[in-house]
PDB file of C-alpha atoms in Angstrom:
ATOM      1  CA  UNK A1348     -98.618 -49.677  10.735  1.00  0.00           C
ATOM      2  CA  UNK A1349     -98.742 -45.969   9.509  1.00  0.00           C
ATOM      3  CA  UNK A1350    -100.914 -44.805  12.212  1.00  0.00           C
ATOM      4  CA  UNK A1351     -99.604 -46.173  15.629  1.00  0.00           C
ATOM      5  CA  UNK A1352     -95.848 -44.366  13.312  1.00  0.00           C
ATOM      6  CA  UNK A1353     -97.814 -40.998  13.356  1.00  0.00           C
ATOM      7  CA  UNK A1354     -99.602 -41.880  16.728  1.00  0.00           C
ATOM      8  CA  UNK A1355     -96.234 -42.141  18.085  1.00  0.00           C
ATOM      9  CA  UNK A1356     -95.150 -39.129  16.739  1.00  0.00           C
ATOM     10  CA  UNK A1357     -97.834 -37.388  18.177  1.00  0.00           C
ATOM     11  CA  UNK A1358     -97.326 -38.433  21.933  1.00  0.00           C
ATOM     12  CA  UNK A1359     -93.509 -37.287  21.452  1.00  0.00           C
ATOM     13  CA  UNK A1360     -94.523 -33.550  20.427  1.00  0.00           C
ATOM     14  CA  UNK A1361     -96.963 -33.087  22.906  1.00  0.00           C
ATOM     15  CA  UNK A1362     -94.562 -34.837  24.900  1.00  0.00           C
ATOM     16  CA  UNK A1363     -92.082 -32.215  23.776  1.00  0.00           C
ATOM     17  CA  UNK A1364     -94.334 -28.925  24.384  1.00  0.00           C
ATOM     18  CA  UNK A1365     -95.469 -30.210  27.596  1.00  0.00           C
ATOM     19  CA  UNK A1366     -92.245 -30.223  28.655  1.00  0.00           C
ATOM     20  CA  UNK A1367     -91.953 -26.633  27.513  1.00  0.00           C
ATOM     21  CA  UNK A1368     -94.736 -25.519  28.943  1.00  0.00           C
ATOM     22  CA  UNK A1369     -93.396 -26.707  32.011  1.00  0.00           C
ATOM     23  CA  UNK A1370     -89.600 -24.894  31.311  1.00  0.00           C
ATOM     24  CA  UNK A1371     -92.119 -21.516  31.181  1.00  0.00           C
ATOM     25  CA  UNK A1372     -93.251 -21.927  34.226  1.00  0.00           C
ATOM     26  CA  UNK A1373     -90.814 -22.584  36.187  1.00  0.00           C
ATOM     27  CA  UNK A1374     -89.052 -19.622  35.370  1.00  0.00           C
ATOM     28  CA  UNK A1375     -92.933 -16.921  34.265  1.00  0.00           C
ATOM     29  CA  UNK A1376     -92.146 -18.626  38.820  1.00  0.00           C
ATOM     30  CA  UNK A1377     -88.794 -17.128  39.641  1.00  0.00           C
ATOM     31  CA  UNK A1378     -89.070 -14.497  37.831  1.00  0.00           C
ATOM     32  CA  UNK A1379     -91.737 -13.028  41.644  1.00  0.00           C
ATOM     33  CA  UNK A1380     -90.270 -16.859  43.766  1.00  0.00           C
ATOM     34  CA  UNK A1381     -86.599 -17.273  44.614  1.00  0.00           C
ATOM     35  CA  UNK A1382     -86.589 -20.853  43.473  1.00  0.00           C
ATOM     36  CA  UNK A1383     -86.009 -23.873  46.418  1.00  0.00           C
ATOM     37  CA  UNK A1384     -83.258 -25.239  44.552  1.00  0.00           C
ATOM     38  CA  UNK A1385     -81.648 -26.380  40.822  1.00  0.00           C
ATOM     39  CA  UNK A1386     -81.661 -29.971  38.698  1.00  0.00           C
ATOM     40  CA  UNK A1387     -78.109 -29.779  39.603  1.00  0.00           C
ATOM     41  CA  UNK A1388     -78.230 -29.557  43.412  1.00  0.00           C
ATOM     42  CA  UNK A1389     -80.442 -31.703  43.518  1.00  0.00           C
ATOM     43  CA  UNK A1390     -78.097 -34.346  41.089  1.00  0.00           C
ATOM     44  CA  UNK A1391     -75.852 -32.553  42.879  1.00  0.00           C
ATOM     45  CA  UNK A1392     -76.725 -33.999  47.091  1.00  0.00           C
ATOM     46  CA  UNK A1393     -77.894 -36.938  45.372  1.00  0.00           C
ATOM     47  CA  UNK A1394     -74.603 -37.597  44.443  1.00  0.00           C
ATOM     48  CA  UNK A1395     -72.798 -36.982  47.954  1.00  0.00           C
ATOM     49  CA  UNK A1396     -75.725 -38.328  50.297  1.00  0.00           C
ATOM     50  CA  UNK A1397     -74.717 -41.508  47.860  1.00  0.00           C
ATOM     51  CA  UNK A1398     -71.017 -40.596  48.694  1.00  0.00           C
ATOM     52  CA  UNK A1399     -70.683 -39.570  51.568  1.00  0.00           C
ATOM     53  CA  UNK A1400     -73.979 -41.011  53.933  1.00  0.00           C
ATOM     54  CA  UNK A1401     -74.896 -37.359  55.087  1.00  0.00           C
ATOM     55  CA  UNK A1402     -75.827 -34.560  53.333  1.00  0.00           C
ATOM     56  CA  UNK A1403     -73.320 -31.610  53.693  1.00  0.00           C
ATOM     57  CA  UNK A1404     -74.927 -28.223  52.575  1.00  0.00           C
ATOM     58  CA  UNK A1405     -74.517 -24.640  52.826  1.00  0.00           C
ATOM     59  CA  UNK A1406     -76.681 -22.303  51.150  1.00  0.00           C
ATOM     60  CA  UNK A1407     -78.297 -18.727  51.894  1.00  0.00           C
ATOM     61  CA  UNK A1408     -80.388 -16.871  49.379  1.00  0.00           C
ATOM     62  CA  UNK A1409     -79.794 -13.461  50.116  1.00  0.00           C
ATOM     63  CA  UNK A1410     -81.830 -10.438  47.618  1.00  0.00           C
ATOM     64  CA  UNK A1411     -79.049  -8.637  45.029  1.00  0.00           C
ATOM     65  CA  UNK A1412     -78.324  -5.093  47.275  1.00  0.00           C
ATOM     66  CA  UNK A1413     -77.273  -7.697  50.198  1.00  0.00           C
ATOM     67  CA  UNK A1414     -73.680  -9.343  47.364  1.00  0.00           C
ATOM     68  CA  UNK A1415     -70.753  -7.739  47.265  1.00  0.00           C
ATOM     69  CA  UNK A1416     -70.996  -4.619  43.699  1.00  0.00           C
ATOM     70  CA  UNK A1417     -67.813  -6.861  43.340  1.00  0.00           C
ATOM     71  CA  UNK A1418     -68.558  -8.898  43.849  1.00  0.00           C
ATOM     72  CA  UNK A1419     -71.262  -8.911  39.967  1.00  0.00           C
ATOM     73  CA  UNK A1420     -68.960  -6.932  38.511  1.00  0.00           C
ATOM     74  CA  UNK A1421     -65.563 -10.219  38.809  1.00  0.00           C
ATOM     75  CA  UNK A1422     -68.175 -12.595  38.476  1.00  0.00           C
ATOM     76  CA  UNK A1423     -69.008 -10.548  35.020  1.00  0.00           C
ATOM     77  CA  UNK A1424     -65.481  -9.888  33.907  1.00  0.00           C
ATOM     78  CA  UNK A1425     -64.125 -13.808  34.497  1.00  0.00           C
ATOM     79  CA  UNK A1426     -68.031 -15.509  32.917  1.00  0.00           C
ATOM     80  CA  UNK A1427     -68.961 -12.925  31.114  1.00  0.00           C
ATOM     81  CA  UNK A1428     -68.360  -9.148  29.640  1.00  0.00           C
ATOM     82  CA  UNK A1429     -70.792  -8.536  27.660  1.00  0.00           C
ATOM     83  CA  UNK A1430     -73.574  -9.377  30.406  1.00  0.00           C
ATOM     84  CA  UNK A1431     -75.895  -6.860  30.388  1.00  0.00           C
ATOM     85  CA  UNK A1432     -76.067  -6.631  26.387  1.00  0.00           C
ATOM     86  CA  UNK A1433     -76.385  -9.714  25.249  1.00  0.00           C
ATOM     87  CA  UNK A1434     -79.762 -11.549  24.697  1.00  0.00           C
ATOM     88  CA  UNK A1435     -78.782 -14.552  25.877  1.00  0.00           C
ATOM     89  CA  UNK A1436     -76.152 -16.036  23.825  1.00  0.00           C
ATOM     90  CA  UNK A1437     -73.389 -15.019  23.068  1.00  0.00           C
ATOM     91  CA  UNK A1438     -72.840 -16.414  18.738  1.00  0.00           C
ATOM     92  CA  UNK A1439     -69.302 -15.104  18.392  1.00  0.00           C
ATOM     93  CA  UNK A1440     -67.989 -17.155  21.769  1.00  0.00           C
ATOM     94  CA  UNK A1441     -69.545 -20.647  20.920  1.00  0.00           C
ATOM     95  CA  UNK A1442     -67.682 -19.976  17.825  1.00  0.00           C
ATOM     96  CA  UNK A1443     -64.766 -19.912  19.090  1.00  0.00           C
ATOM     97  CA  UNK A1444     -65.742 -22.747  21.724  1.00  0.00           C
ATOM     98  CA  UNK A1445     -66.266 -24.898  18.602  1.00  0.00           C
ATOM     99  CA  UNK A1446     -63.321 -24.170  17.491  1.00  0.00           C
ATOM    100  CA  UNK A1447     -61.218 -24.979  20.043  1.00  0.00           C
ATOM    101  CA  UNK A1448     -63.043 -28.601  21.650  1.00  0.00           C
ATOM    102  CA  UNK A1449     -62.524 -28.537  17.675  1.00  0.00           C
ATOM    103  CA  UNK A1450     -58.723 -28.386  18.257  1.00  0.00           C
ATOM    104  CA  UNK A1451     -58.791 -30.613  21.518  1.00  0.00           C
ATOM    105  CA  UNK A1452     -60.317 -33.412  19.861  1.00  0.00           C
ATOM    106  CA  UNK A1453     -57.804 -33.741  16.697  1.00  0.00           C
ATOM    107  CA  UNK A1454     -54.832 -33.378  19.238  1.00  0.00           C
ATOM    108  CA  UNK A1455     -56.573 -36.217  21.272  1.00  0.00           C
ATOM    109  CA  UNK A1456     -56.788 -37.868  18.022  1.00  0.00           C
ATOM    110  CA  UNK A1457     -53.044 -37.429  17.213  1.00  0.00           C
ATOM    111  CA  UNK A1458     -51.434 -38.778  20.423  1.00  0.00           C
ATOM    112  CA  UNK A1459     -53.825 -41.704  20.613  1.00  0.00           C
ATOM    113  CA  UNK A1460     -51.904 -45.057  19.398  1.00  0.00           C
ATOM    114  CA  UNK A1461     -52.396 -45.833  16.245  1.00  0.00           C
ATOM    115  CA  UNK A1462     -53.516 -49.823  17.156  1.00  0.00           C
ATOM    116  CA  UNK A1463     -56.057 -51.664  14.773  1.00  0.00           C
ATOM    117  CA  UNK A1464     -58.135 -52.763  16.588  1.00  0.00           C
ATOM    118  CA  UNK A1465     -61.012 -55.976  15.928  1.00  0.00           C
ATOM    119  CA  UNK A1466     -63.776 -53.439  17.630  1.00  0.00           C
ATOM    120  CA  UNK A1467     -63.837 -50.213  16.856  1.00  0.00           C
ATOM    121  CA  UNK A1468     -64.296 -48.160  20.426  1.00  0.00           C
ATOM    122  CA  UNK A1469     -67.668 -47.160  20.733  1.00  0.00           C
ATOM    123  CA  UNK A1470     -68.634 -43.130  18.973  1.00  0.00           C
ATOM    124  CA  UNK A1471     -68.645 -40.407  21.132  1.00  0.00           C
ATOM    125  CA  UNK A1472     -71.742 -38.075  21.322  1.00  0.00           C
ATOM    126  CA  UNK A1473     -69.893 -34.722  20.056  1.00  0.00           C
ATOM    127  CA  UNK A1474     -69.830 -32.232  22.672  1.00  0.00           C
ATOM    128  CA  UNK A1475     -69.346 -28.436  23.229  1.00  0.00           C
ATOM    129  CA  UNK A1476     -67.457 -26.701  26.061  1.00  0.00           C
ATOM    130  CA  UNK A1477     -67.203 -22.988  26.785  1.00  0.00           C
ATOM    131  CA  UNK A1478     -68.762 -20.277  25.874  1.00  0.00           C
ATOM    132  CA  UNK A1479     -71.815 -20.561  28.097  1.00  0.00           C
ATOM    133  CA  UNK A1480     -72.498 -16.572  28.773  1.00  0.00           C
ATOM    134  CA  UNK A1481     -74.071 -16.311  32.811  1.00  0.00           C
ATOM    135  CA  UNK A1482     -77.395 -16.176  31.109  1.00  0.00           C
ATOM    136  CA  UNK A1483     -76.651 -19.575  29.410  1.00  0.00           C
ATOM    137  CA  UNK A1484     -75.751 -21.370  32.795  1.00  0.00           C
ATOM    138  CA  UNK A1485     -78.946 -20.805  34.260  1.00  0.00           C
ATOM    139  CA  UNK A1486     -80.680 -22.019  32.494  1.00  0.00           C
ATOM    140  CA  UNK A1487     -78.554 -24.789  32.244  1.00  0.00           C
ATOM    141  CA  UNK A1488     -78.680 -25.396  36.429  1.00  0.00           C
ATOM    142  CA  UNK A1489     -81.666 -24.668  36.979  1.00  0.00           C
ATOM    143  CA  UNK A1490     -84.346 -27.111  34.635  1.00  0.00           C
ATOM    144  CA  UNK A1491     -81.344 -29.131  32.580  1.00  0.00           C
ATOM    145  CA  UNK A1492     -79.286 -32.052  33.338  1.00  0.00           C
ATOM    146  CA  UNK A1493     -75.355 -31.974  33.511  1.00  0.00           C
ATOM    147  CA  UNK A1494     -74.680 -33.920  30.026  1.00  0.00           C
ATOM    148  CA  UNK A1495     -72.511 -32.366  26.903  1.00  0.00           C
ATOM    149  CA  UNK A1496     -74.628 -32.937  23.696  1.00  0.00           C
ATOM    150  CA  UNK A1497     -75.955 -31.027  20.507  1.00  0.00           C
ATOM    151  CA  UNK A1498     -79.534 -32.012  22.078  1.00  0.00           C
ATOM    152  CA  UNK A1499     -78.871 -30.407  25.753  1.00  0.00           C
ATOM    153  CA  UNK A1500     -77.466 -27.574  24.008  1.00  0.00           C
ATOM    154  CA  UNK A1501     -80.224 -26.352  22.194  1.00  0.00           C
ATOM    155  CA  UNK A1502     -82.687 -26.632  24.648  1.00  0.00           C
ATOM    156  CA  UNK A1503     -80.384 -24.521  26.973  1.00  0.00           C
ATOM    157  CA  UNK A1504     -80.578 -21.692  23.855  1.00  0.00           C
ATOM    158  CA  UNK A1505     -84.323 -21.580  23.849  1.00  0.00           C
ATOM    159  CA  UNK A1506     -84.782 -21.633  27.207  1.00  0.00           C
ATOM    160  CA  UNK A1507     -81.043 -18.859  28.008  1.00  0.00           C
ATOM    161  CA  UNK A1508     -83.857 -16.772  25.037  1.00  0.00           C
ATOM    162  CA  UNK A1509     -87.157 -16.971  27.572  1.00  0.00           C
ATOM    163  CA  UNK A1510     -84.817 -16.189  30.851  1.00  0.00           C
ATOM    164  CA  UNK A1511     -84.427 -13.288  28.693  1.00  0.00           C
ATOM    165  CA  UNK A1512     -87.680 -12.401  28.118  1.00  0.00           C
ATOM    166  CA  UNK A1513     -88.864 -13.083  30.610  1.00  0.00           C
ATOM    167  CA  UNK A1514     -86.077 -12.008  33.634  1.00  0.00           C
ATOM    168  CA  UNK A1515     -84.791  -8.611  34.281  1.00  0.00           C
ATOM    169  CA  UNK A1516     -80.971  -9.345  33.775  1.00  0.00           C
ATOM    170  CA  UNK A1517     -80.979  -7.775  37.715  1.00  0.00           C
ATOM    171  CA  UNK A1518     -83.667 -11.156  38.625  1.00  0.00           C
ATOM    172  CA  UNK A1519     -80.772 -12.858  36.436  1.00  0.00           C
ATOM    173  CA  UNK A1520     -77.531 -12.000  37.935  1.00  0.00           C
ATOM    174  CA  UNK A1521     -79.584 -12.293  41.215  1.00  0.00           C
ATOM    175  CA  UNK A1522     -80.523 -15.216  40.866  1.00  0.00           C
ATOM    176  CA  UNK A1523     -77.343 -17.171  39.408  1.00  0.00           C
ATOM    177  CA  UNK A1524     -75.199 -16.219  42.429  1.00  0.00           C
ATOM    178  CA  UNK A1525     -77.393 -17.756  44.765  1.00  0.00           C
ATOM    179  CA  UNK A1526     -76.926 -21.053  43.053  1.00  0.00           C
ATOM    180  CA  UNK A1527     -73.898 -21.303  41.498  1.00  0.00           C
ATOM    181  CA  UNK A1528     -71.476 -23.969  43.045  1.00  0.00           C
ATOM    182  CA  UNK A1529     -69.171 -22.659  44.264  1.00  0.00           C
ATOM    183  CA  UNK A1530     -67.574 -25.971  46.276  1.00  0.00           C
ATOM    184  CA  UNK A1531     -68.229 -29.366  47.937  1.00  0.00           C
ATOM    185  CA  UNK A1532     -72.016 -29.106  49.243  1.00  0.00           C
ATOM    186  CA  UNK A1533     -71.693 -25.110  48.638  1.00  0.00           C
ATOM    187  CA  UNK A1534     -73.891 -22.787  46.593  1.00  0.00           C
ATOM    188  CA  UNK A1535     -73.936 -19.410  46.124  1.00  0.00           C
ATOM    189  CA  UNK A1536     -72.415 -16.576  47.216  1.00  0.00           C
ATOM    190  CA  UNK A1537     -73.755 -15.420  50.580  1.00  0.00           C
ATOM    191  CA  UNK A1538     -72.034 -19.563  51.506  1.00  0.00           C
ATOM    192  CA  UNK A1539     -69.210 -19.381  49.428  1.00  0.00           C
ATOM    193  CA  UNK A1540     -68.481 -16.419  50.900  1.00  0.00           C
ATOM    194  CA  UNK A1541     -68.841 -17.655  54.437  1.00  0.00           C
ATOM    195  CA  UNK A1542     -67.498 -20.440  53.808  1.00  0.00           C
ATOM    196  CA  UNK A1543     -63.685 -19.359  52.131  1.00  0.00           C
ATOM    197  CA  UNK A1544     -63.809 -15.433  54.450  1.00  0.00           C
ATOM    198  CA  UNK A1545     -65.714 -15.906  56.806  1.00  0.00           C
ATOM    199  CA  UNK A1546     -67.186 -12.421  56.056  1.00  0.00           C
ATOM    200  CA  UNK A1547     -71.115 -11.547  54.636  1.00  0.00           C
ATOM    201  CA  UNK A1548     -71.355 -12.102  50.915  1.00  0.00           C
ATOM    202  CA  UNK A1549     -72.129  -8.023  50.985  1.00  0.00           C
ATOM    203  CA  UNK A1550     -68.562  -7.004  52.667  1.00  0.00           C
ATOM    204  CA  UNK A1551     -66.003  -9.401  50.231  1.00  0.00           C
ATOM    205  CA  UNK A1552     -63.062  -6.927  48.714  1.00  0.00           C
ATOM    206  CA  UNK A1553     -62.172  -6.741  44.938  1.00  0.00           C
ATOM    207  CA  UNK A1554     -59.851  -9.525  45.681  1.00  0.00           C
ATOM    208  CA  UNK A1555     -62.150 -11.813  46.994  1.00  0.00           C
ATOM    209  CA  UNK A1556     -64.646 -12.078  44.715  1.00  0.00           C
ATOM    210  CA  UNK A1557     -61.932 -11.901  42.018  1.00  0.00           C
ATOM    211  CA  UNK A1558     -61.164 -15.216  43.812  1.00  0.00           C
ATOM    212  CA  UNK A1559     -64.160 -16.815  43.542  1.00  0.00           C
ATOM    213  CA  UNK A1560     -65.170 -15.740  39.980  1.00  0.00           C
ATOM    214  CA  UNK A1561     -62.351 -17.880  39.248  1.00  0.00           C
ATOM    215  CA  UNK A1562     -63.742 -21.123  40.715  1.00  0.00           C
ATOM    216  CA  UNK A1563     -66.116 -21.107  39.142  1.00  0.00           C
ATOM    217  CA  UNK A1564     -65.615 -23.043  36.050  1.00  0.00           C
ATOM    218  CA  UNK A1565     -64.362 -25.673  38.435  1.00  0.00           C
ATOM    219  CA  UNK A1566     -64.821 -25.563  41.769  1.00  0.00           C
ATOM    220  CA  UNK A1567     -64.111 -28.271  43.405  1.00  0.00           C
ATOM    221  CA  UNK A1568     -61.402 -28.761  41.817  1.00  0.00           C
ATOM    222  CA  UNK A1569     -60.066 -25.442  43.590  1.00  0.00           C
ATOM    223  CA  UNK A1570     -60.893 -25.721  47.151  1.00  0.00           C
ATOM    224  CA  UNK A1571     -58.843 -28.543  47.244  1.00  0.00           C
ATOM    225  CA  UNK A1572     -55.740 -25.834  46.225  1.00  0.00           C
ATOM    226  CA  UNK A1573     -56.708 -23.006  47.974  1.00  0.00           C
ATOM    227  CA  UNK A1574     -53.053 -21.592  47.410  1.00  0.00           C
ATOM    228  CA  UNK A1575     -53.204 -22.236  43.910  1.00  0.00           C
ATOM    229  CA  UNK A1576     -50.770 -20.383  42.099  1.00  0.00           C
ATOM    230  CA  UNK A1577     -52.551 -19.742  38.390  1.00  0.00           C
ATOM    231  CA  UNK A1578     -55.904 -18.878  41.286  1.00  0.00           C
ATOM    232  CA  UNK A1579     -54.333 -16.408  42.049  1.00  0.00           C
ATOM    233  CA  UNK A1580     -52.230 -14.858  39.578  1.00  0.00           C
ATOM    234  CA  UNK A1581     -55.866 -15.189  37.072  1.00  0.00           C
ATOM    235  CA  UNK A1582     -57.319 -13.413  40.468  1.00  0.00           C
ATOM    236  CA  UNK A1583     -54.972 -10.259  40.115  1.00  0.00           C
ATOM    237  CA  UNK A1584     -56.336 -10.636  36.464  1.00  0.00           C
ATOM    238  CA  UNK A1585     -59.517 -10.513  36.730  1.00  0.00           C
ATOM    239  CA  UNK A1586     -58.996  -7.316  39.022  1.00  0.00           C
ATOM    240  CA  UNK A1587     -58.038  -5.235  36.736  1.00  0.00           C
ATOM    241  CA  UNK A1588     -61.098  -6.343  34.685  1.00  0.00           C
ATOM    242  CA  UNK A1589     -63.293  -5.776  36.714  1.00  0.00           C
ATOM    243  CA  UNK A1590     -62.991  -1.289  36.011  1.00  0.00           C
ATOM    244  CA  UNK A1591     -64.545  -2.521  32.468  1.00  0.00           C
ATOM    245  CA  UNK A1592     -66.743  -4.356  33.388  1.00  0.00           C
ATOM    246  CA  UNK A1593     -71.266  -3.208  33.931  1.00  0.00           C
ATOM    247  CA  UNK A1594     -73.193  -5.001  36.202  1.00  0.00           C
ATOM    248  CA  UNK A1595     -76.791  -4.431  36.069  1.00  0.00           C
TER     249      UNK A1595
END
C-alpha cells in the first residue's frame, strides 16, 4: 500500500513539474511570438458560442508603438501605478485586498438571516479579489482558469515572477493591452478603440483612454452602461492621475 501511495505521489509531482515546464515554455515563446489567444479568451469564446450559437469577436493585434501613450498611462494609473518598478506582485496591495475581503465576508455574515438549518450550507473556497498587478492579470488571462482560489492565486504569483524575468516590462504591457477584455467578444486596445470610439488605438485622447481603463475590472457591465455617471467621474480622476503615471 505504501509503495502504491509513493507511486501516486511521484506521478502527481511529475505532472506538476510538466505543467510548470509547459507554462514556462509558453512564456518564453511569448517573448518573441505574439500570442494568438489566451486561456481566458478561449473560455470566453466557448461561453459565447454556447449562449448565442455564433461567435461575435473583435480583436486585432497592434505593436506597442501603435498604441496611444495615453492608453498606456491610463491603464497603469487605473490598474497598477507601480507597474514599472515592482517585481510582478505588490504585497501591500495584496494585504489591503485581504483586509477588504475579510470585511466584506464579515458584513455578509452579519446580514445573513439567522435561521436554524438542519443541514449547514456548503463551505465555499476562500477567494481573494483585487490587489492584482498588470503582470498578475496577464499571467491569469494568458495561462490560467478564472477561478479565484488560493491554489490558483499561488500559481499566479509564480507565473507573474516568471513573466517579469523572461519578458521586458514593455512586452508585458504590449501583450496585456492586446489581449485584455473590453466588452462581450471585444479584446485588445485596437478592437476596443474601434468598438467604442470608431478610431485607431493610436489616436485615443486622454479622456477616451481613461474611460477604457476604468472599464477594465467590469468591461461587459460598463459596455451596457455607456452613460454611467460613475464611468465619467472615475475617468476624470484617472486623467488627473495619468500625468504621474510612468509607462515603459
